[in-house]
mmCIF file of C-alpha atoms in Angstrom:
data_model
loop_
_atom_site.group_PDB
_atom_site.id
_atom_site.type_symbol
_atom_site.label_atom_id
_atom_site.label_comp_id
_atom_site.label_asym_id
_atom_site.label_seq_id
_atom_site.Cartn_x
_atom_site.Cartn_y
_atom_site.Cartn_z
ATOM 1 C CA MET A 1 37.960 -3.961 91.626
ATOM 2 C CA SER A 2 41.410 -2.905 92.820
ATOM 3 C CA ILE A 3 43.131 -0.269 90.664
ATOM 4 C CA GLN A 4 46.936 -0.430 90.789
ATOM 5 C CA THR A 5 48.023 0.677 87.309
ATOM 6 C CA ILE A 6 46.476 3.607 85.458
ATOM 7 C CA GLY A 7 47.054 4.207 81.775
ATOM 8 C CA ILE A 8 46.832 7.848 80.696
ATOM 9 C CA ILE A 9 46.488 8.951 77.091
ATOM 10 C CA GLY A 10 47.968 12.405 76.694
ATOM 11 C CA ALA A 11 50.990 13.981 78.383
ATOM 12 C CA GLY A 12 49.748 17.563 78.402
ATOM 13 C CA ALA A 13 48.683 19.573 81.425
ATOM 14 C CA MET A 14 45.830 17.229 82.303
ATOM 15 C CA GLY A 15 47.539 13.931 81.502
ATOM 16 C CA SER A 16 50.754 14.763 83.342
ATOM 17 C CA GLY A 17 48.745 16.099 86.272
ATOM 18 C CA ILE A 18 46.746 12.876 86.522
ATOM 19 C CA ALA A 19 49.974 10.870 86.319
ATOM 20 C CA GLN A 20 51.434 12.892 89.197
ATOM 21 C CA ALA A 21 48.291 12.471 91.316
ATOM 22 C CA CYS A 22 48.496 8.705 90.826
ATOM 23 C CA ALA A 23 52.229 8.370 91.430
ATOM 24 C CA VAL A 24 52.332 10.333 94.695
ATOM 25 C CA VAL A 25 49.792 7.974 96.305
ATOM 26 C CA GLY A 26 51.696 4.850 95.265
ATOM 27 C CA LEU A 27 49.914 3.924 92.030
ATOM 28 C CA ASN A 28 51.684 3.116 88.772
ATOM 29 C CA ALA A 29 51.014 5.465 85.851
ATOM 30 C CA VAL A 30 51.701 4.664 82.193
ATOM 31 C CA MET A 31 51.560 7.944 80.264
ATOM 32 C CA GLN A 32 51.219 7.552 76.502
ATOM 33 C CA ASP A 33 51.463 10.214 73.804
ATOM 34 C CA VAL A 34 52.255 10.373 70.106
ATOM 35 C CA ASN A 35 55.888 11.480 70.327
ATOM 36 C CA ASP A 36 58.848 11.621 72.676
ATOM 37 C CA ALA A 37 58.905 15.415 72.792
ATOM 38 C CA ALA A 38 55.387 15.551 74.259
ATOM 39 C CA LEU A 39 56.287 12.873 76.797
ATOM 40 C CA GLU A 40 59.485 14.657 77.811
ATOM 41 C CA ARG A 41 57.509 17.867 78.412
ATOM 42 C CA GLY A 42 55.000 15.917 80.480
ATOM 43 C CA VAL A 43 57.663 14.285 82.634
ATOM 44 C CA ARG A 44 59.402 17.662 83.116
ATOM 45 C CA THR A 45 56.097 19.165 84.201
ATOM 46 C CA VAL A 46 55.643 16.486 86.864
ATOM 47 C CA SER A 47 59.238 16.852 88.054
ATOM 48 C CA GLY A 48 58.897 20.632 88.308
ATOM 49 C CA SER A 49 55.631 20.310 90.211
ATOM 50 C CA LEU A 50 57.202 17.905 92.706
ATOM 51 C CA ASP A 51 60.189 20.239 93.082
ATOM 52 C CA ARG A 52 57.792 22.894 94.353
ATOM 53 C CA LEU A 53 56.610 20.437 97.001
ATOM 54 C CA LEU A 54 60.244 19.828 97.944
ATOM 55 C CA LYS A 55 60.795 23.559 98.438
ATOM 56 C CA LYS A 56 57.703 23.741 100.644
ATOM 57 C CA GLY A 57 59.001 20.845 102.727
ATOM 58 C CA THR A 58 55.936 18.704 102.063
ATOM 59 C CA MET A 59 57.882 16.079 100.113
ATOM 60 C CA SER A 60 61.319 14.522 100.564
ATOM 61 C CA ASP A 61 63.894 13.760 97.861
ATOM 62 C CA ALA A 62 63.247 10.051 98.366
ATOM 63 C CA GLU A 63 59.491 10.519 97.970
ATOM 64 C CA LYS A 64 59.988 12.487 94.769
ATOM 65 C CA ALA A 65 62.298 9.813 93.357
ATOM 66 C CA ALA A 66 59.782 7.092 94.226
ATOM 67 C CA ALA A 67 56.921 8.999 92.600
ATOM 68 C CA MET A 68 58.891 9.672 89.409
ATOM 69 C CA ALA A 69 59.849 5.985 89.236
ATOM 70 C CA ARG A 70 56.163 5.040 89.175
ATOM 71 C CA ILE A 71 55.578 7.047 85.980
ATOM 72 C CA ARG A 72 56.378 5.299 82.734
ATOM 73 C CA ALA A 73 56.323 7.325 79.513
ATOM 74 C CA THR A 74 55.697 5.588 76.193
ATOM 75 C CA THR A 75 54.676 6.283 72.603
ATOM 76 C CA LYS A 76 53.260 2.750 72.209
ATOM 77 C CA PRO A 77 49.491 2.366 72.801
ATOM 78 C CA GLU A 78 49.975 -1.354 73.428
ATOM 79 C CA ASP A 79 51.885 -0.513 76.619
ATOM 80 C CA LEU A 80 48.518 0.466 78.116
ATOM 81 C CA ALA A 81 47.160 -3.062 77.728
ATOM 82 C CA ALA A 82 47.969 -4.162 81.298
ATOM 83 C CA ALA A 83 46.360 -1.130 82.955
ATOM 84 C CA ASP A 84 43.392 -1.625 85.283
ATOM 85 C CA LEU A 85 42.026 1.777 84.249
ATOM 86 C CA ILE A 86 42.779 3.809 81.132
ATOM 87 C CA ILE A 87 41.973 7.524 81.172
ATOM 88 C CA GLU A 88 41.757 9.399 77.876
ATOM 89 C CA ALA A 89 43.021 12.953 78.432
ATOM 90 C CA ALA A 90 43.430 14.211 74.879
ATOM 91 C CA THR A 91 42.314 17.495 73.311
ATOM 92 C CA GLU A 92 38.619 18.412 73.678
ATOM 93 C CA ASN A 93 37.686 17.178 70.193
ATOM 94 C CA GLU A 94 34.942 14.579 69.864
ATOM 95 C CA ALA A 95 36.173 12.956 66.638
ATOM 96 C CA LEU A 96 39.695 12.626 68.035
ATOM 97 C CA LYS A 97 38.440 11.169 71.303
ATOM 98 C CA ILE A 98 36.278 8.593 69.530
ATOM 99 C CA LYS A 99 39.223 7.494 67.393
ATOM 100 C CA ILE A 100 41.435 7.168 70.477
ATOM 101 C CA LEU A 101 38.775 5.236 72.388
ATOM 102 C CA GLN A 102 38.285 2.807 69.510
ATOM 103 C CA ASN A 103 42.034 2.135 69.473
ATOM 104 C CA VAL A 104 42.075 1.723 73.262
ATOM 105 C CA ASP A 105 39.160 -0.685 73.136
ATOM 106 C CA ALA A 106 41.141 -2.931 70.812
ATOM 107 C CA ILE A 107 44.011 -3.390 73.284
ATOM 108 C CA ALA A 108 42.361 -3.037 76.704
ATOM 109 C CA GLY A 109 41.817 -6.056 78.927
ATOM 110 C CA GLU A 110 38.351 -7.532 79.349
ATOM 111 C CA ASN A 111 38.018 -6.090 82.861
ATOM 112 C CA THR A 112 39.686 -2.749 82.183
ATOM 113 C CA ILE A 113 37.678 0.374 82.924
ATOM 114 C CA ILE A 114 37.968 3.078 80.279
ATOM 115 C CA ALA A 115 37.415 6.695 81.325
ATOM 116 C CA THR A 116 37.477 10.047 79.602
ATOM 117 C CA ASN A 117 38.574 13.372 81.061
ATOM 118 C CA THR A 118 36.285 15.292 78.692
ATOM 119 C CA SER A 119 35.038 18.563 80.129
ATOM 120 C CA SER A 120 31.807 18.725 78.127
ATOM 121 C CA ILE A 121 31.188 15.918 75.589
ATOM 122 C CA SER A 122 28.417 13.348 76.120
ATOM 123 C CA ILE A 123 29.661 10.273 77.992
ATOM 124 C CA THR A 124 26.910 8.147 76.426
ATOM 125 C CA ARG A 125 27.988 9.188 72.937
ATOM 126 C CA LEU A 126 31.676 8.521 73.618
ATOM 127 C CA ALA A 127 30.784 5.161 75.207
ATOM 128 C CA SER A 128 29.274 4.055 71.899
ATOM 129 C CA ALA A 129 32.826 3.879 70.506
ATOM 130 C CA ILE A 130 33.708 0.857 72.652
ATOM 131 C CA LYS A 131 32.335 -2.691 72.987
ATOM 132 C CA ARG A 132 31.729 -2.494 76.758
ATOM 133 C CA PRO A 133 29.889 0.761 77.479
ATOM 134 C CA ASP A 134 29.072 -0.507 80.973
ATOM 135 C CA ARG A 135 32.785 -0.132 81.801
ATOM 136 C CA PHE A 136 33.026 3.415 80.436
ATOM 137 C CA VAL A 137 32.748 6.526 82.605
ATOM 138 C CA GLY A 138 33.600 10.213 82.736
ATOM 139 C CA MET A 139 36.308 11.313 85.181
ATOM 140 C CA HIS A 140 36.584 15.072 84.798
ATOM 141 C CA PHE A 141 39.653 16.355 86.637
ATOM 142 C CA PHE A 142 40.350 20.078 86.935
ATOM 143 C CA ASN A 143 43.462 22.056 86.050
ATOM 144 C CA PRO A 144 45.951 22.019 87.705
ATOM 145 C CA VAL A 145 45.181 18.440 88.693
ATOM 146 C CA PRO A 146 47.637 18.166 91.626
ATOM 147 C CA VAL A 147 46.035 21.234 93.261
ATOM 148 C CA MET A 148 42.337 21.073 92.400
ATOM 149 C CA ALA A 149 40.333 18.874 94.759
ATOM 150 C CA LEU A 150 37.321 18.042 92.574
ATOM 151 C CA VAL A 151 36.595 15.163 90.206
ATOM 152 C CA GLU A 152 33.249 14.985 88.417
ATOM 153 C CA ILE A 153 32.189 11.352 87.991
ATOM 154 C CA ILE A 154 29.805 11.252 85.037
ATOM 155 C CA ARG A 155 27.659 8.217 84.344
ATOM 156 C CA GLY A 156 26.615 7.433 80.788
ATOM 157 C CA LEU A 157 23.298 5.740 80.033
ATOM 158 C CA ARG A 158 24.905 2.278 80.173
ATOM 159 C CA THR A 159 27.639 2.855 82.780
ATOM 160 C CA SER A 160 27.395 0.206 85.504
ATOM 161 C CA ASP A 161 27.104 0.875 89.228
ATOM 162 C CA ALA A 162 30.315 -1.139 89.762
ATOM 163 C CA THR A 163 32.253 1.120 87.375
ATOM 164 C CA VAL A 164 31.028 4.263 89.111
ATOM 165 C CA GLU A 165 31.842 2.799 92.533
ATOM 166 C CA THR A 166 35.372 1.837 91.472
ATOM 167 C CA VAL A 167 36.343 5.226 90.022
ATOM 168 C CA THR A 168 34.715 7.041 92.932
ATOM 169 C CA GLU A 169 36.861 5.056 95.377
ATOM 170 C CA LEU A 170 39.932 5.736 93.239
ATOM 171 C CA SER A 171 39.225 9.483 93.201
ATOM 172 C CA THR A 172 39.107 9.477 96.998
ATOM 173 C CA LYS A 173 42.393 7.565 97.112
ATOM 174 C CA LEU A 174 43.916 10.289 94.919
ATOM 175 C CA GLY A 175 42.947 12.822 97.582
ATOM 176 C CA LYS A 176 40.102 14.257 95.523
ATOM 177 C CA THR A 177 36.465 14.894 96.338
ATOM 178 C CA PRO A 178 34.264 13.144 93.767
ATOM 179 C CA ILE A 179 30.766 14.338 92.914
ATOM 180 C CA GLY A 180 28.283 12.272 90.925
ATOM 181 C CA VAL A 181 26.913 14.002 87.832
ATOM 182 C CA LYS A 182 24.283 13.029 85.290
ATOM 183 C CA ASN A 183 25.309 13.021 81.641
ATOM 184 C CA SER A 184 24.534 16.431 80.142
ATOM 185 C CA ALA A 185 26.568 18.843 78.037
ATOM 186 C CA GLY A 186 29.126 20.623 80.193
ATOM 187 C CA PHE A 187 28.145 18.517 83.226
ATOM 188 C CA VAL A 188 27.913 20.742 86.340
ATOM 189 C CA VAL A 189 30.999 22.926 86.709
ATOM 190 C CA ASN A 190 31.517 23.897 83.076
ATOM 191 C CA ARG A 191 27.774 24.322 82.535
ATOM 192 C CA ILE A 192 28.056 27.167 85.071
ATOM 193 C CA LEU A 193 31.658 28.334 84.646
ATOM 194 C CA CYS A 194 32.184 28.528 80.890
ATOM 195 C CA PRO A 195 29.148 30.739 80.168
ATOM 196 C CA MET A 196 30.395 33.070 82.916
ATOM 197 C CA ILE A 197 33.816 33.290 81.251
ATOM 198 C CA ASN A 198 32.135 33.768 77.872
ATOM 199 C CA GLU A 199 30.051 36.628 79.302
ATOM 200 C CA ALA A 200 33.224 38.233 80.661
ATOM 201 C CA ILE A 201 34.608 38.129 77.107
ATOM 202 C CA PHE A 202 31.412 39.774 75.846
ATOM 203 C CA THR A 203 31.861 42.581 78.400
ATOM 204 C CA LEU A 204 35.418 43.106 77.168
ATOM 205 C CA GLN A 205 34.277 42.993 73.538
ATOM 206 C CA ASP A 206 31.606 45.590 74.286
ATOM 207 C CA GLY A 207 34.187 47.895 75.870
ATOM 208 C CA LEU A 208 32.574 47.986 79.316
ATOM 209 C CA ALA A 209 35.931 47.704 81.092
ATOM 210 C CA SER A 210 39.530 46.609 80.557
ATOM 211 C CA VAL A 211 40.825 43.067 81.049
ATOM 212 C CA GLU A 212 42.341 44.017 84.384
ATOM 213 C CA GLU A 213 39.198 45.815 85.543
ATOM 214 C CA ILE A 214 36.891 42.927 84.634
ATOM 215 C CA ASP A 215 39.083 40.463 86.518
ATOM 216 C CA ALA A 216 39.421 42.814 89.504
ATOM 217 C CA GLY A 217 35.658 43.226 89.571
ATOM 218 C CA MET A 218 35.063 39.487 89.888
ATOM 219 C CA ARG A 219 37.920 38.936 92.338
ATOM 220 C CA LEU A 220 37.041 41.793 94.635
ATOM 221 C CA GLY A 221 33.293 41.936 94.094
ATOM 222 C CA CYS A 222 32.531 38.207 94.061
ATOM 223 C CA ASN A 223 35.505 36.875 96.060
ATOM 224 C CA HIS A 224 36.754 34.740 93.165
ATOM 225 C CA PRO A 225 40.410 33.702 93.619
ATOM 226 C CA ILE A 226 41.170 34.479 89.957
ATOM 227 C CA GLY A 227 39.396 36.656 87.411
ATOM 228 C CA PRO A 228 37.462 35.006 84.549
ATOM 229 C CA LEU A 229 39.785 36.249 81.797
ATOM 230 C CA ALA A 230 42.917 35.140 83.644
ATOM 231 C CA LEU A 231 41.194 31.800 84.264
ATOM 232 C CA CYS A 232 40.395 31.503 80.564
ATOM 233 C CA ASP A 233 44.085 32.046 79.809
ATOM 234 C CA LEU A 234 44.950 29.261 82.264
ATOM 235 C CA VAL A 235 42.405 26.812 80.854
ATOM 236 C CA GLY A 236 43.060 27.769 77.232
ATOM 237 C CA LEU A 237 40.882 29.882 74.960
ATOM 238 C CA ASP A 238 40.568 26.935 72.569
ATOM 239 C CA VAL A 239 39.174 24.777 75.366
ATOM 240 C CA GLU A 240 36.714 27.516 76.380
ATOM 241 C CA LEU A 241 35.541 27.807 72.769
ATOM 242 C CA ALA A 242 35.177 24.028 72.414
ATOM 243 C CA VAL A 243 33.019 23.817 75.536
ATOM 244 C CA MET A 244 30.827 26.746 74.486
ATOM 245 C CA GLU A 245 30.276 25.149 71.074
ATOM 246 C CA VAL A 246 29.256 21.882 72.740
ATOM 247 C CA LEU A 247 26.792 23.748 74.974
ATOM 248 C CA TYR A 248 25.397 25.795 72.079
ATOM 249 C CA ASN A 249 24.921 22.744 69.864
ATOM 250 C CA ALA A 250 23.447 20.635 72.669
ATOM 251 C CA PHE A 251 20.869 23.122 73.930
ATOM 252 C CA ASN A 252 20.291 25.256 70.804
ATOM 253 C CA ASP A 253 20.052 28.255 73.113
ATOM 254 C CA SER A 254 21.547 31.619 72.158
ATOM 255 C CA LYS A 255 22.738 32.226 75.716
ATOM 256 C CA TYR A 256 25.528 29.715 74.988
ATOM 257 C CA ARG A 257 26.744 31.357 71.761
ATOM 258 C CA PRO A 258 30.529 31.860 71.868
ATOM 259 C CA ALA A 259 31.652 35.480 71.959
ATOM 260 C CA PRO A 260 32.969 36.611 68.539
ATOM 261 C CA LEU A 261 36.107 37.951 70.254
ATOM 262 C CA LEU A 262 36.780 34.478 71.671
ATOM 263 C CA LYS A 263 36.529 32.950 68.192
ATOM 264 C CA GLU A 264 38.809 35.594 66.695
ATOM 265 C CA MET A 265 41.469 35.162 69.371
ATOM 266 C CA VAL A 266 41.472 31.396 68.865
ATOM 267 C CA ASP A 267 41.803 31.930 65.105
ATOM 268 C CA ALA A 268 44.785 34.188 65.840
ATOM 269 C CA GLY A 269 46.447 31.508 67.966
ATOM 270 C CA LEU A 270 46.150 33.585 71.146
ATOM 271 C CA LEU A 271 45.251 30.651 73.381
ATOM 272 C CA GLY A 272 46.490 31.892 76.756
ATOM 273 C CA ARG A 273 49.374 30.706 78.888
ATOM 274 C CA LYS A 274 50.259 27.767 76.637
ATOM 275 C CA THR A 275 51.010 30.085 73.703
ATOM 276 C CA GLY A 276 52.420 32.927 75.798
ATOM 277 C CA ARG A 277 49.585 35.317 75.081
ATOM 278 C CA GLY A 278 45.828 35.454 75.539
ATOM 279 C CA PHE A 279 44.005 38.182 77.393
ATOM 280 C CA TYR A 280 47.330 38.786 79.144
ATOM 281 C CA ASP A 281 50.871 38.760 77.715
ATOM 282 C CA TYR A 282 52.999 36.096 79.437
ATOM 283 C CA LYS A 283 56.146 36.771 77.430
ATOM 284 C CA LYS A 284 56.956 40.053 79.181
#
């Protein structure tokens, strides 16, 4: 199956990043969200990201204009109906995702593939929300999408080989490296990464070292490009908490329990870069 038009539900960091990745390789992207303000932020994010490529000399003005022209922003779900592939990239909330997928299923074409960008939720369980679970698959992109090279392709129990093959080929066309992953809470990367971040929060909570010292320890001692607490700020503390709760509920293992400090910071609205403050203060 040839994919030419991709529908994307959500104009946040992930949705706008996916739209950019599609547009720069010549694919049409229809980005849908609930209001114009969210869409305007998403389009501005793409434009700003492409401007950085202009400054580096890796993109021309004409190429930027062409890429932006391939992105259509809309508040109407029915505008996704003609897409060959629809990717749900909403907040990491299972009930919300199921509701969105049920609405998508009602307007999608018979041959349309439906994908989710979930970072932890069961693909098989989400697939039960639609009539054609064989055409449902996980496509887990990483933030920031235009920079990060990986896509996890997650097969649900009823996902067809043809669906997996199609989205794997598409991921390669987007300049990404796809890896095949079995359906399990957190998949591969977040099954490893999020408990590490959570443990870093425990070390901070226990007063073993400061935020800066913990991050320096992992950067300089383990050769990580960014410390775990700074990475949590980038991803979002609410996302980290959501993933840890999925892991804890799925495996019923205390090693996945979310750090109390993480819960308290989310309750306080200290979600990281997107709110201006998390483990670091971005408003200075």
